[in-house]
Coordinates of C-alpha atoms in Angstrom, one line a residue:
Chain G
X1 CA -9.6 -18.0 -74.6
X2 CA -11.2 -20.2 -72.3
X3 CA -13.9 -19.3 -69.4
X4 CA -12.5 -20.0 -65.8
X5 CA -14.4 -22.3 -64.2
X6 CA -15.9 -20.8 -61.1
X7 CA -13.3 -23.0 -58.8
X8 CA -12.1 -20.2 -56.5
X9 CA -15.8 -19.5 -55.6
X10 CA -16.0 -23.4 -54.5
X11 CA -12.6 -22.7 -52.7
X12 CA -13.4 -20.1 -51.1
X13 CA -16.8 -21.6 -49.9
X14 CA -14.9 -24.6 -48.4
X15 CA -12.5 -22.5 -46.6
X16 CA -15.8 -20.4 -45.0
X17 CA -17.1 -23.9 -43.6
X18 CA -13.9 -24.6 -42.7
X19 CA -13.4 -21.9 -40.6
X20 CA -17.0 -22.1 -39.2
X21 CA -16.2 -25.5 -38.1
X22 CA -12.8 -24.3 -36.6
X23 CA -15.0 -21.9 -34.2
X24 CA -17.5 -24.0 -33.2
X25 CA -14.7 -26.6 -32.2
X26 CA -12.6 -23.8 -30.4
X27 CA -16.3 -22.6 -28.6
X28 CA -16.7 -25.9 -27.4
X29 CA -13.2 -26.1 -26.4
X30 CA -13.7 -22.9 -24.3
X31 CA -16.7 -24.2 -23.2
X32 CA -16.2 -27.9 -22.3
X33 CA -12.7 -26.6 -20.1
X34 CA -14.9 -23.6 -18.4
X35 CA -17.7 -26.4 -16.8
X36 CA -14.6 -28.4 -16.2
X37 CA -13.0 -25.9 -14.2
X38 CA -16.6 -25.1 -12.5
X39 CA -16.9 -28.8 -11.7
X40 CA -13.8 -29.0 -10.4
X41 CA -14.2 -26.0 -8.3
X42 CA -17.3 -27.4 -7.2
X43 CA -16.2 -30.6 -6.0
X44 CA -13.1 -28.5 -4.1
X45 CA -15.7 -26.8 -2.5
X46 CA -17.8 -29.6 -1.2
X47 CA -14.7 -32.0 -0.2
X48 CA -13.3 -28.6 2.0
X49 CA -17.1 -27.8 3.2
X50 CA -16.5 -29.9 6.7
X51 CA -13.4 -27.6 7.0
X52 CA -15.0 -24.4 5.9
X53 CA -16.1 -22.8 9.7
X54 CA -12.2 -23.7 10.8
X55 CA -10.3 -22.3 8.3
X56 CA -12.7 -19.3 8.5
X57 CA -12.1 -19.3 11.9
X58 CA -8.2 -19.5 12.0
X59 CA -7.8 -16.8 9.2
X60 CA -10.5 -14.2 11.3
X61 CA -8.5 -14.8 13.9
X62 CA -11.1 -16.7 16.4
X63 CA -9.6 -19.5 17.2
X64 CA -8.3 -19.0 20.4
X65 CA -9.1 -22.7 21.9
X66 CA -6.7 -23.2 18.7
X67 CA -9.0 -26.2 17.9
X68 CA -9.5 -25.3 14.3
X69 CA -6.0 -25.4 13.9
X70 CA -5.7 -28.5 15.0
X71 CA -8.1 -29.9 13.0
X72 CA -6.8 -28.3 10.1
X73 CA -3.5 -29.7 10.8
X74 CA -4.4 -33.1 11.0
X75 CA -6.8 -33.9 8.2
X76 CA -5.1 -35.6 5.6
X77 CA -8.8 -36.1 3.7
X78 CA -8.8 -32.6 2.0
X79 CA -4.8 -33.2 0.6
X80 CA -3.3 -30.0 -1.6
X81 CA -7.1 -28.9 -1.8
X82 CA -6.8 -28.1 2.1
X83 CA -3.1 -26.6 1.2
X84 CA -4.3 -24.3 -1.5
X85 CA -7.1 -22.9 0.3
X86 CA -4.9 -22.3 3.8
X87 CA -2.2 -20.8 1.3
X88 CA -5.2 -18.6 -0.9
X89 CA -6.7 -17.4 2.8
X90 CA -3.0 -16.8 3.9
X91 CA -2.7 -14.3 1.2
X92 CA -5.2 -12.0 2.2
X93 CA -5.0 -11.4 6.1
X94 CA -1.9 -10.4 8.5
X95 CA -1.3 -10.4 11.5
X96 CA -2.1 -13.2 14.0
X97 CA -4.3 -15.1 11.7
X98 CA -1.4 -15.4 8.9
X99 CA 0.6 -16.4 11.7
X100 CA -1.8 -18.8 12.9
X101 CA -2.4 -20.4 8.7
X102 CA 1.7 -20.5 8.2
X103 CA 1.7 -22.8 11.8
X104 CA -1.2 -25.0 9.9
X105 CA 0.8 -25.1 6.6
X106 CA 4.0 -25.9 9.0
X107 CA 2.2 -28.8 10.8
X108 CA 0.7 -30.2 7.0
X109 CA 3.9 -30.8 5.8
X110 CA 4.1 -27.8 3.6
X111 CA 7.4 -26.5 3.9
X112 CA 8.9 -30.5 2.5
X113 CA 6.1 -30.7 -0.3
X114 CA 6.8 -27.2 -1.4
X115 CA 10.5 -27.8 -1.8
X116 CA 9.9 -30.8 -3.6
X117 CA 7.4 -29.2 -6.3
X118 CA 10.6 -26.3 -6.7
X119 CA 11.9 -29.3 -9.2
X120 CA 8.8 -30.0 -10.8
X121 CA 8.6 -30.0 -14.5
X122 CA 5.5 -27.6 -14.0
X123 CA 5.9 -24.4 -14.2
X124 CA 2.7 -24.1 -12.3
X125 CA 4.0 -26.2 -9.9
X126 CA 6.9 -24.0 -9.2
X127 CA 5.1 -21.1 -9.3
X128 CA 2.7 -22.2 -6.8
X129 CA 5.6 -23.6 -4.2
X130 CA 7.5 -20.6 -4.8
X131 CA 4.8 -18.5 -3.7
X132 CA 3.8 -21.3 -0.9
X133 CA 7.6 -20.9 0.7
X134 CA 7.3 -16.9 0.7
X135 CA 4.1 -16.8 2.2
X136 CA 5.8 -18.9 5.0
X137 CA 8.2 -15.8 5.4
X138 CA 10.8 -17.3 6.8
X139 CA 14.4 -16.5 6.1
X140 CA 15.7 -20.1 6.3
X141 CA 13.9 -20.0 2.8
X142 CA 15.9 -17.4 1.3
X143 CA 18.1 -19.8 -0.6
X144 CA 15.8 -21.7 -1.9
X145 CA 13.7 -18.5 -2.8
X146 CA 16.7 -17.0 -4.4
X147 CA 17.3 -20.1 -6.3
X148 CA 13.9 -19.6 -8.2
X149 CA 15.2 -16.1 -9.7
X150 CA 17.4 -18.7 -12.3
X151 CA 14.5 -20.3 -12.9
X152 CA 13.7 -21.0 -17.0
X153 CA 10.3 -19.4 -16.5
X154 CA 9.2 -15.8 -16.4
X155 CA 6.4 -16.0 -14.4
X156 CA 8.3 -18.3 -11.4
X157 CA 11.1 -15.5 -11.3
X158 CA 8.5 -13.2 -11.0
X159 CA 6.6 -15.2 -7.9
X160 CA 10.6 -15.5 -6.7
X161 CA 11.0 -11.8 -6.5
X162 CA 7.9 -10.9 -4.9
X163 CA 8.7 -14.2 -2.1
X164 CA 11.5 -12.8 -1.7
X165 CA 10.3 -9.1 -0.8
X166 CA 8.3 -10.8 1.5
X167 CA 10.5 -11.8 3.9
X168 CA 11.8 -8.1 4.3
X169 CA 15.0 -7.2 5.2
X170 CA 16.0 -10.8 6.8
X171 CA 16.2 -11.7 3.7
X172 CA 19.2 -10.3 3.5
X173 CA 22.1 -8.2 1.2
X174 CA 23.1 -11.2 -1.3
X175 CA 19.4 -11.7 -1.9
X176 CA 19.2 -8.0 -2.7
X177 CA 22.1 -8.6 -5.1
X178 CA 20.0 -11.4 -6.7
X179 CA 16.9 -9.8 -7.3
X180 CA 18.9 -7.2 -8.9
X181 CA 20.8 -9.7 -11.5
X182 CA 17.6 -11.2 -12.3
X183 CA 16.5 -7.5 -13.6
X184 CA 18.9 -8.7 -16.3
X185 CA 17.4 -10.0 -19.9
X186 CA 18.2 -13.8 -20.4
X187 CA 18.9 -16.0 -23.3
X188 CA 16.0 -13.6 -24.9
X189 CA 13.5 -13.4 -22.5
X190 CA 12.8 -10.6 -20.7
X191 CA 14.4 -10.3 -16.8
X192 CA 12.1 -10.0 -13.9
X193 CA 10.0 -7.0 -14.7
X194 CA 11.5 -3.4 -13.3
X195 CA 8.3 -2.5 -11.6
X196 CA 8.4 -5.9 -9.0
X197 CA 12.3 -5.7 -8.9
X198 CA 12.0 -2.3 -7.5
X199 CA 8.9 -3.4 -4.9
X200 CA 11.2 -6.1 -3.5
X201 CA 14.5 -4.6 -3.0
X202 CA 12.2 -1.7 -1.2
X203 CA 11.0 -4.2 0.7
X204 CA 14.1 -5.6 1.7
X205 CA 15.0 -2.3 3.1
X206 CA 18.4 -1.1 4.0
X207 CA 19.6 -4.8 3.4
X208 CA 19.3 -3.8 -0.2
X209 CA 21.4 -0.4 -0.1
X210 CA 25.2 -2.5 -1.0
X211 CA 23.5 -3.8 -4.4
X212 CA 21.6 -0.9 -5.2
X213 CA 25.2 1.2 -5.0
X214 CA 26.7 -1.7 -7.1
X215 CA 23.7 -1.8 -9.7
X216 CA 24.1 2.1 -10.4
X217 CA 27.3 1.4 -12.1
X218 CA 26.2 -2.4 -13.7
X219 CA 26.8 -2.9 -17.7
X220 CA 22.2 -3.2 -17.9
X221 CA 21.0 -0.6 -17.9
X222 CA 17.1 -2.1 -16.6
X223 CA 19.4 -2.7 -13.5
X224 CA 21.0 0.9 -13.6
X225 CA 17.4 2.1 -13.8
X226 CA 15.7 -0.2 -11.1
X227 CA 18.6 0.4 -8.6
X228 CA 18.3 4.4 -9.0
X229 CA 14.5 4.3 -8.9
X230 CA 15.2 2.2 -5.6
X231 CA 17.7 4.4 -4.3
X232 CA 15.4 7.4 -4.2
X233 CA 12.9 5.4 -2.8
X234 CA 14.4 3.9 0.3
X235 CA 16.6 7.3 0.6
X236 CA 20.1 6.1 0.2
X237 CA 22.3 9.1 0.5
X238 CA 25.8 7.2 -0.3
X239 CA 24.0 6.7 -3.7
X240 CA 23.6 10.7 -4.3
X241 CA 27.5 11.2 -6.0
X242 CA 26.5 8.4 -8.6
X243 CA 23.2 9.2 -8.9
X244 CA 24.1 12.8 -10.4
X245 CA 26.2 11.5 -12.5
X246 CA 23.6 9.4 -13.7
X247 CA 21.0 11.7 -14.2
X248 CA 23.4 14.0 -16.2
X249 CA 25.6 11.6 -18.3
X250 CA 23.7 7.8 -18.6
X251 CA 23.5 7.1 -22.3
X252 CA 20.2 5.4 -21.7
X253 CA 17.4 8.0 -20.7
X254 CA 15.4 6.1 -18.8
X255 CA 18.0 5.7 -16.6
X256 CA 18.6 9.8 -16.3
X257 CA 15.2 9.8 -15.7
X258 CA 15.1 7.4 -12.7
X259 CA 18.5 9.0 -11.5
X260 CA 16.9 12.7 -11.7
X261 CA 13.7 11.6 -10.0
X262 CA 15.4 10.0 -7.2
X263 CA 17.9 13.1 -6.9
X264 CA 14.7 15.2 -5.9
X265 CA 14.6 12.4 -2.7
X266 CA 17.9 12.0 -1.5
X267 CA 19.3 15.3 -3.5
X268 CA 21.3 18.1 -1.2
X269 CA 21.2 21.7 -1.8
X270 CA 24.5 21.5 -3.9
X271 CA 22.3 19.3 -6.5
X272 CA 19.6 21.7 -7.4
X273 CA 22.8 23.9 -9.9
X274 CA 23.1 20.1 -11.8
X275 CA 19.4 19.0 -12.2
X276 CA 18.4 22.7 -13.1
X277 CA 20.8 22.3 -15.8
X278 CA 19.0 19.2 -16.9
X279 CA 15.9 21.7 -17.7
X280 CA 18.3 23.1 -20.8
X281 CA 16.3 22.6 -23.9
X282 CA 18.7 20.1 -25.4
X283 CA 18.0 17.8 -22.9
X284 CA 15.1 15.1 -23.4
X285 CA 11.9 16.0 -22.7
X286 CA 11.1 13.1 -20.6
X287 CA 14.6 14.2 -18.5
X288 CA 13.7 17.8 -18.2
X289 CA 9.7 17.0 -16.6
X290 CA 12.3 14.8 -14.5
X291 CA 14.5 17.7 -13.2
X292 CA 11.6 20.0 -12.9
X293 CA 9.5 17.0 -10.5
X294 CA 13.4 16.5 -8.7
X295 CA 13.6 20.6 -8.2
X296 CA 9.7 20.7 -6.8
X297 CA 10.7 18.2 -4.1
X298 CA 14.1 19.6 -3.2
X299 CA 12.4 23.6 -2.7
X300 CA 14.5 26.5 -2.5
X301 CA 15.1 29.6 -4.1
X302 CA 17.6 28.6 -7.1
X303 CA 15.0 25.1 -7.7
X304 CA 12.0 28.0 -7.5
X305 CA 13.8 30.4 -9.9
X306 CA 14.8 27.7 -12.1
X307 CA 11.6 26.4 -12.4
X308 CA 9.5 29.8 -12.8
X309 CA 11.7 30.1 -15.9
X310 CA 10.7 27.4 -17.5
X311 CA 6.7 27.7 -17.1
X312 CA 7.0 29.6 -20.4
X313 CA 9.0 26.7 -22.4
X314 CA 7.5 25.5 -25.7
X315 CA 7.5 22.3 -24.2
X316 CA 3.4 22.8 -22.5
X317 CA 3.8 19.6 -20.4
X318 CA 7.2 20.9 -19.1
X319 CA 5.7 24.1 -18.0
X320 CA 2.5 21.9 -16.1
X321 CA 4.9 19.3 -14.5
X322 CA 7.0 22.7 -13.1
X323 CA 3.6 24.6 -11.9
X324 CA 2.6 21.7 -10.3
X325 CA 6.2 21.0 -8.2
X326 CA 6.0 24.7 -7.5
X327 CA 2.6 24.8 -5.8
X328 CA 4.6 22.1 -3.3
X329 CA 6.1 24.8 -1.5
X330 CA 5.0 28.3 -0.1
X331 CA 7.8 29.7 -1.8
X332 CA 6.9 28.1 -5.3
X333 CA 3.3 29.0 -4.7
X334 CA 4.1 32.4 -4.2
X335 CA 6.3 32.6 -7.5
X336 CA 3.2 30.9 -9.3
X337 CA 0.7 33.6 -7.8
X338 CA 2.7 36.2 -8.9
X339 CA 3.4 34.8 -12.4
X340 CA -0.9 34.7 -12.9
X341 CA -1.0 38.8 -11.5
X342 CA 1.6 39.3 -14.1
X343 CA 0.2 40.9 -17.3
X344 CA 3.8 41.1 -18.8
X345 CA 4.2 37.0 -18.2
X346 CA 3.9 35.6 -21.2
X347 CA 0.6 33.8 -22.0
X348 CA 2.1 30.0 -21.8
X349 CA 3.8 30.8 -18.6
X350 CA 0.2 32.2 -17.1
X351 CA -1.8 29.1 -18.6
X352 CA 0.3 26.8 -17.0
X353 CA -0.2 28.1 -13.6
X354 CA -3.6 28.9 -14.6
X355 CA -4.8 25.2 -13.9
X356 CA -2.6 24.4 -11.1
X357 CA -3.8 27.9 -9.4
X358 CA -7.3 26.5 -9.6
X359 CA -6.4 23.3 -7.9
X360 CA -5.3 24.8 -5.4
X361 CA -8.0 26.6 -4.8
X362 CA -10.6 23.9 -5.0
X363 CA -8.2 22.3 -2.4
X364 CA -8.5 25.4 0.3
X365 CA -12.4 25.2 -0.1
X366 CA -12.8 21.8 0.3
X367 CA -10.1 22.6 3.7
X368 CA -12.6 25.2 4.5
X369 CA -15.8 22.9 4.0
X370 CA -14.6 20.5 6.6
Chain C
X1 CA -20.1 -5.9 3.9
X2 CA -19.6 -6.4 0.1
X3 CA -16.9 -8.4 -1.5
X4 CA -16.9 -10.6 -4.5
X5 CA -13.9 -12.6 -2.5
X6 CA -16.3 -15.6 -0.8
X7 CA -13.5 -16.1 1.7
X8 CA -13.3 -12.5 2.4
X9 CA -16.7 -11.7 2.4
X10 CA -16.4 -14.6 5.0
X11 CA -14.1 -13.5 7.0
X12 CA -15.7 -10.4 7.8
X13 CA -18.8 -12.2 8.2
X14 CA -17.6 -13.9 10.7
X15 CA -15.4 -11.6 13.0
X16 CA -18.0 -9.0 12.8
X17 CA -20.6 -11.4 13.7
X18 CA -18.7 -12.6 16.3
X19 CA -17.9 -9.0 17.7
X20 CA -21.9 -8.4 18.3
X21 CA -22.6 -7.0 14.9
X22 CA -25.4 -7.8 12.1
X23 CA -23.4 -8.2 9.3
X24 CA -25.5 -8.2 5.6
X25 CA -23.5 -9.6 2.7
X26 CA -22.9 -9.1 -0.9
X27 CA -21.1 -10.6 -3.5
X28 CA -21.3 -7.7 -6.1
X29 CA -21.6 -3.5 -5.9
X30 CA -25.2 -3.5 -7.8
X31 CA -26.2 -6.0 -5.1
X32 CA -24.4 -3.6 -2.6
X33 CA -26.2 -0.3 -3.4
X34 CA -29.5 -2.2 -3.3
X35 CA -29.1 -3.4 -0.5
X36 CA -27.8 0.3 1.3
X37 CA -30.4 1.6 -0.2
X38 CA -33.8 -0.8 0.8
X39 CA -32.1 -0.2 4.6
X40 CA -29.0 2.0 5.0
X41 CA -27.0 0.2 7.5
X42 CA -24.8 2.1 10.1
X43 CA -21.4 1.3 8.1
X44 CA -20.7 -0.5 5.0
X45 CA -17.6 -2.2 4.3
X46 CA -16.8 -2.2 0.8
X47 CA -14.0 -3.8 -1.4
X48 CA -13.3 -1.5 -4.3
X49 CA -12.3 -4.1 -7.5
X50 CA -16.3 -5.3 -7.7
X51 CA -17.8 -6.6 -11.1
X52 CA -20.7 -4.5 -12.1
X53 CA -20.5 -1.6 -9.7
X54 CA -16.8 -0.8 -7.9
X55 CA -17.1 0.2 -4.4
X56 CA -16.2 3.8 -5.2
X57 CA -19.0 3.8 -7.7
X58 CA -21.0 2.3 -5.1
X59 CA -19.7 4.9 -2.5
X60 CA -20.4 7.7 -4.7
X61 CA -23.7 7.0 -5.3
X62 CA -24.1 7.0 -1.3
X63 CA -22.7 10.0 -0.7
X64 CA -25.3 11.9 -3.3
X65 CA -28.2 10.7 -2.1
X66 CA -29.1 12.8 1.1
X67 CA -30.9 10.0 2.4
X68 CA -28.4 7.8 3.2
X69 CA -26.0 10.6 4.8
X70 CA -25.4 9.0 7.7
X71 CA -24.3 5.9 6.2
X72 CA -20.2 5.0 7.3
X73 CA -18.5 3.6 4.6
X74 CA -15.0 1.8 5.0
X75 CA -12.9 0.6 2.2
X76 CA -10.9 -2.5 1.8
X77 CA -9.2 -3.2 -0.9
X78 CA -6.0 -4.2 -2.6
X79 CA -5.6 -1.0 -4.3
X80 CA -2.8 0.4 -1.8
X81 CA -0.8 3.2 -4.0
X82 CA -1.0 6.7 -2.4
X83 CA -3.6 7.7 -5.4
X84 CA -5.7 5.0 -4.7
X85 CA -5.7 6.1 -0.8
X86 CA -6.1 9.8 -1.8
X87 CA -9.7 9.0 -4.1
X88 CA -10.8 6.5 -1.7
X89 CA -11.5 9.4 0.9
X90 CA -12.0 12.2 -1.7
X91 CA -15.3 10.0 -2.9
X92 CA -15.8 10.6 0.9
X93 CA -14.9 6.6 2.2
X94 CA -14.8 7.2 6.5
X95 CA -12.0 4.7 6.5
X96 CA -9.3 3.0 4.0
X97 CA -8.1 -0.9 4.6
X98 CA -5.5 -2.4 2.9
X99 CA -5.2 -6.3 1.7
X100 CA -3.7 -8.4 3.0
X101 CA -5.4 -7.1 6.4
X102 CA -6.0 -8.0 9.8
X103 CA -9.7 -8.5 10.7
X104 CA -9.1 -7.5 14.5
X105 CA -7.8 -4.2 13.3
X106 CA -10.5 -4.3 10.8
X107 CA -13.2 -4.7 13.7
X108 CA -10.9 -1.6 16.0
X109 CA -11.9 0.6 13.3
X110 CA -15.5 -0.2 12.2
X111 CA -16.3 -0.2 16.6
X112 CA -14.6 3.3 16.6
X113 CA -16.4 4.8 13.5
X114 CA -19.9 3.8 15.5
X115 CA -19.5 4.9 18.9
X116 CA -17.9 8.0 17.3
X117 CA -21.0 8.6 15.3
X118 CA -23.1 8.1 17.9

């Protein structure tokens, strides 16, 4: 037998410095790119400081000589520099003033330089003429908008949808259509996230109601669920037939939980039999706080009996999420007053209105303060 | 006014300024509540996302101290979900602004919350 030599100690030691020297390099990386980006911002700042008081000016809306805007419009020292910061301040005001920044970005050749940057290799670049076009909001640009839902990257599909919304219903129904297909997963990558598909095609307003009807029954179901979150949303009734069927049969359950949500907006009496039978304790329990949410907002005695019954269910959250959609109504408040006066209610059923009971309360005295 | 936006701290700068009013600004909520506090304005306009100290954090602390009762605060902020509404005038905010917004609606509202509270 031989002594090991005390090499993995040595190893080990090199592999410490070795790493040490890996974090100092990455600190320094961090560093050196964070004064870059300072000095760059700087020297933004100081080449658009001539032009600071009129682009102030145009986005607060005093302009009314419309000076500023001319001088805006004309300098061609400032470049994209002067672009980017009409297009940043265009992002947060309205009214006359965006109006106003969209006729400066017009007269700078914004619309032409955008388009071209849509086949840039960047996917910055596209992002940034994607969003650059939509804050123009004009539905001439819906093509090219909708073009940038195919787009290879994630994040441009994602300024795409959003553009899109922007323009509002003008946008029209084939865009609507298109926002919905991009809901769809891709070559592996995830589709345009559910949350901003639904905030567009809400935007787009009725325009959107013929491909939300078609997108309850597509093969996706991230499409299924967008378009039935949507459809309760923006209230479209001619979706109600497919939306029960939906909530009650969807193999995927975020779906029947979308579909029963939206039921409790654009559900008619003859609904409230079918969701209350989606509070049957087979049924998922993500479903069942669904039909008990749907029944709160469609009222009435069978959604207030159906609901009272379950406030003593196993299921604690169940029984909260159905005292709370009772104390909606003055019927369902009623129902949950007497269920706390009764001593034969079983304990559950009395907790869970319990807390809901005291929220209420707190409510009518702070009414009362004012 | 506080925002840590420059151009929308600007803005408002600006078109309150230009509207007759002495406008005090600040880029952060800490600066904010110092600021209140050292001489309570007649309305503060506050964004909400602030590093350091959030504009309901900064409201809050307003609305317990008795000596700056009378102080008018109006939110604006990009926080426009119903919830976000709902705590904005449960911390006790006089007023709730949405971004993207328009700074002559902006100065409709501040010009009614003073000659109403006077």
């Amino acid at each position: 037998m031989t002594d090991q030599p005390p090499v993995s100690l040595a190893f080990l030691d090199e592999v410490l410095v070795g790493v040490l020297v890996l974090c100092v390099v990455l600190a320094l990386v961090v560093v050196l790119s964070r004064i870059r980006i300072a000095r760059r911002r700087e020297t933004v700042k100081q080449r658009l400081a001539p032009l600071r008081h009129d682009l102030l000016a145009v986005g607060a809306g005093e302009d009314e000589s419309g000076q500023a805007r001319s001088r805006l419009a004309q300098d061609r020292e400032a470049g994209t520099d002067l672009d980017r910061a009409v297009v940043d301040l265009l992002t947060k005001v309205r009214g006359t003033p965006a109006d106003d920044l969209v006729s400066v970005l017009r007269e700078r050749d914004a619309v032409a330089k955008a388009r071209r940057a849509l086949g840039s290799r960047s996917s910055v670049k596209r992002a940034r003429a994607t969003r650059t076009l939509g804050l123009l909001r004009d539905p001439a640009l819906t093509l090219d908008l909708v073009r940038m839902l195919d787009d290879r990257s994630g994040e441009v599909r994602i300024v795409a949808a959003r553009s899109v919304g922007a323009l509002g219903p003008e946008a029209g129904p084939s865009a609507a259509a298109s926002v919905l297909r991009a809901v769809r997963s891709r070559r592996s990558a995830p589709g345009v996230p559910a949350t901003v598909a639904m905030g567009t095609l809400t935007q787009l307003g009725v325009q959107s109601e013929p491909a939300v009807a078609l997108g309850l029954t597509d093969e996706d179901a991230g499409v299924r669920n967008v378009a039935a979150a949507v459809a309760g949303h923006s209230l479209f009734l001619s979706c109600t037939p497919r939306l029960t069927e939906l909530a009650a049969h969807d193999p995927d359950r975020m779906v029947r939980v979308s579909a029963t949500e939206a039921l409790g907006s654009v559900g008619r009496p003859a609904d409230v039999e079918p969701i209350a039978r989606l509070l049957a304790p087979h049924e998922p329990p993500a479903v069942r706080r669904a039909a008990a949410r749907a029944l709160g907002e469609l009222g009435g005695q069978m959604a207030v009996d159906a609901m009272v019954r379950v406030l003593a269910d196993d299921d604690r959250s169940l029984a909260v999420t159905s005292a709370t959609a009772l104390s909606q109504s003055e019927h369902g408040r009623s129902a949950i007053r007497a269920v706390s006066l009764d001593d034969d209610a079983a304990p559950t059923a009395r907790s869970a209105v319990a807390g809901v009971l005291q929220m209420l309360d707190l409510r009518d005295t702070g009414r009362g303060a004012r | 006014m506080a925002d840590d936006d420059d151009d929308i701290r600007d803005l408002v700068e600006l078109k309150l300024t230009q509207s007759g009013y002495t406008v005090r600004a600040c880029a952060n909520g800490v600066e904010a509540l110092d600021e209140i506090r050292r001489d309570p304005p007649t309305l503060a306009v506050l964004d909400v996302m602030m590093p350091g100290l959030s504009g309901i954090d900064v409201l809050r602390e307003v609305r317990a101290d008795e000596a700056l009762k009378g102080v008018l605060v109006v939110l604006l902020t990009a926080r426009s979900r119903d919830t976000d509404v709902d705590m904005g005038f449960s911390t006790g905010a006089d007023d709730y602004l949405i971004k993207p917004f328009s700074p002559r609606e902006l100065v409709h509202r501040v010009s009614a919350l003073v000659s109403r509270s006077q």
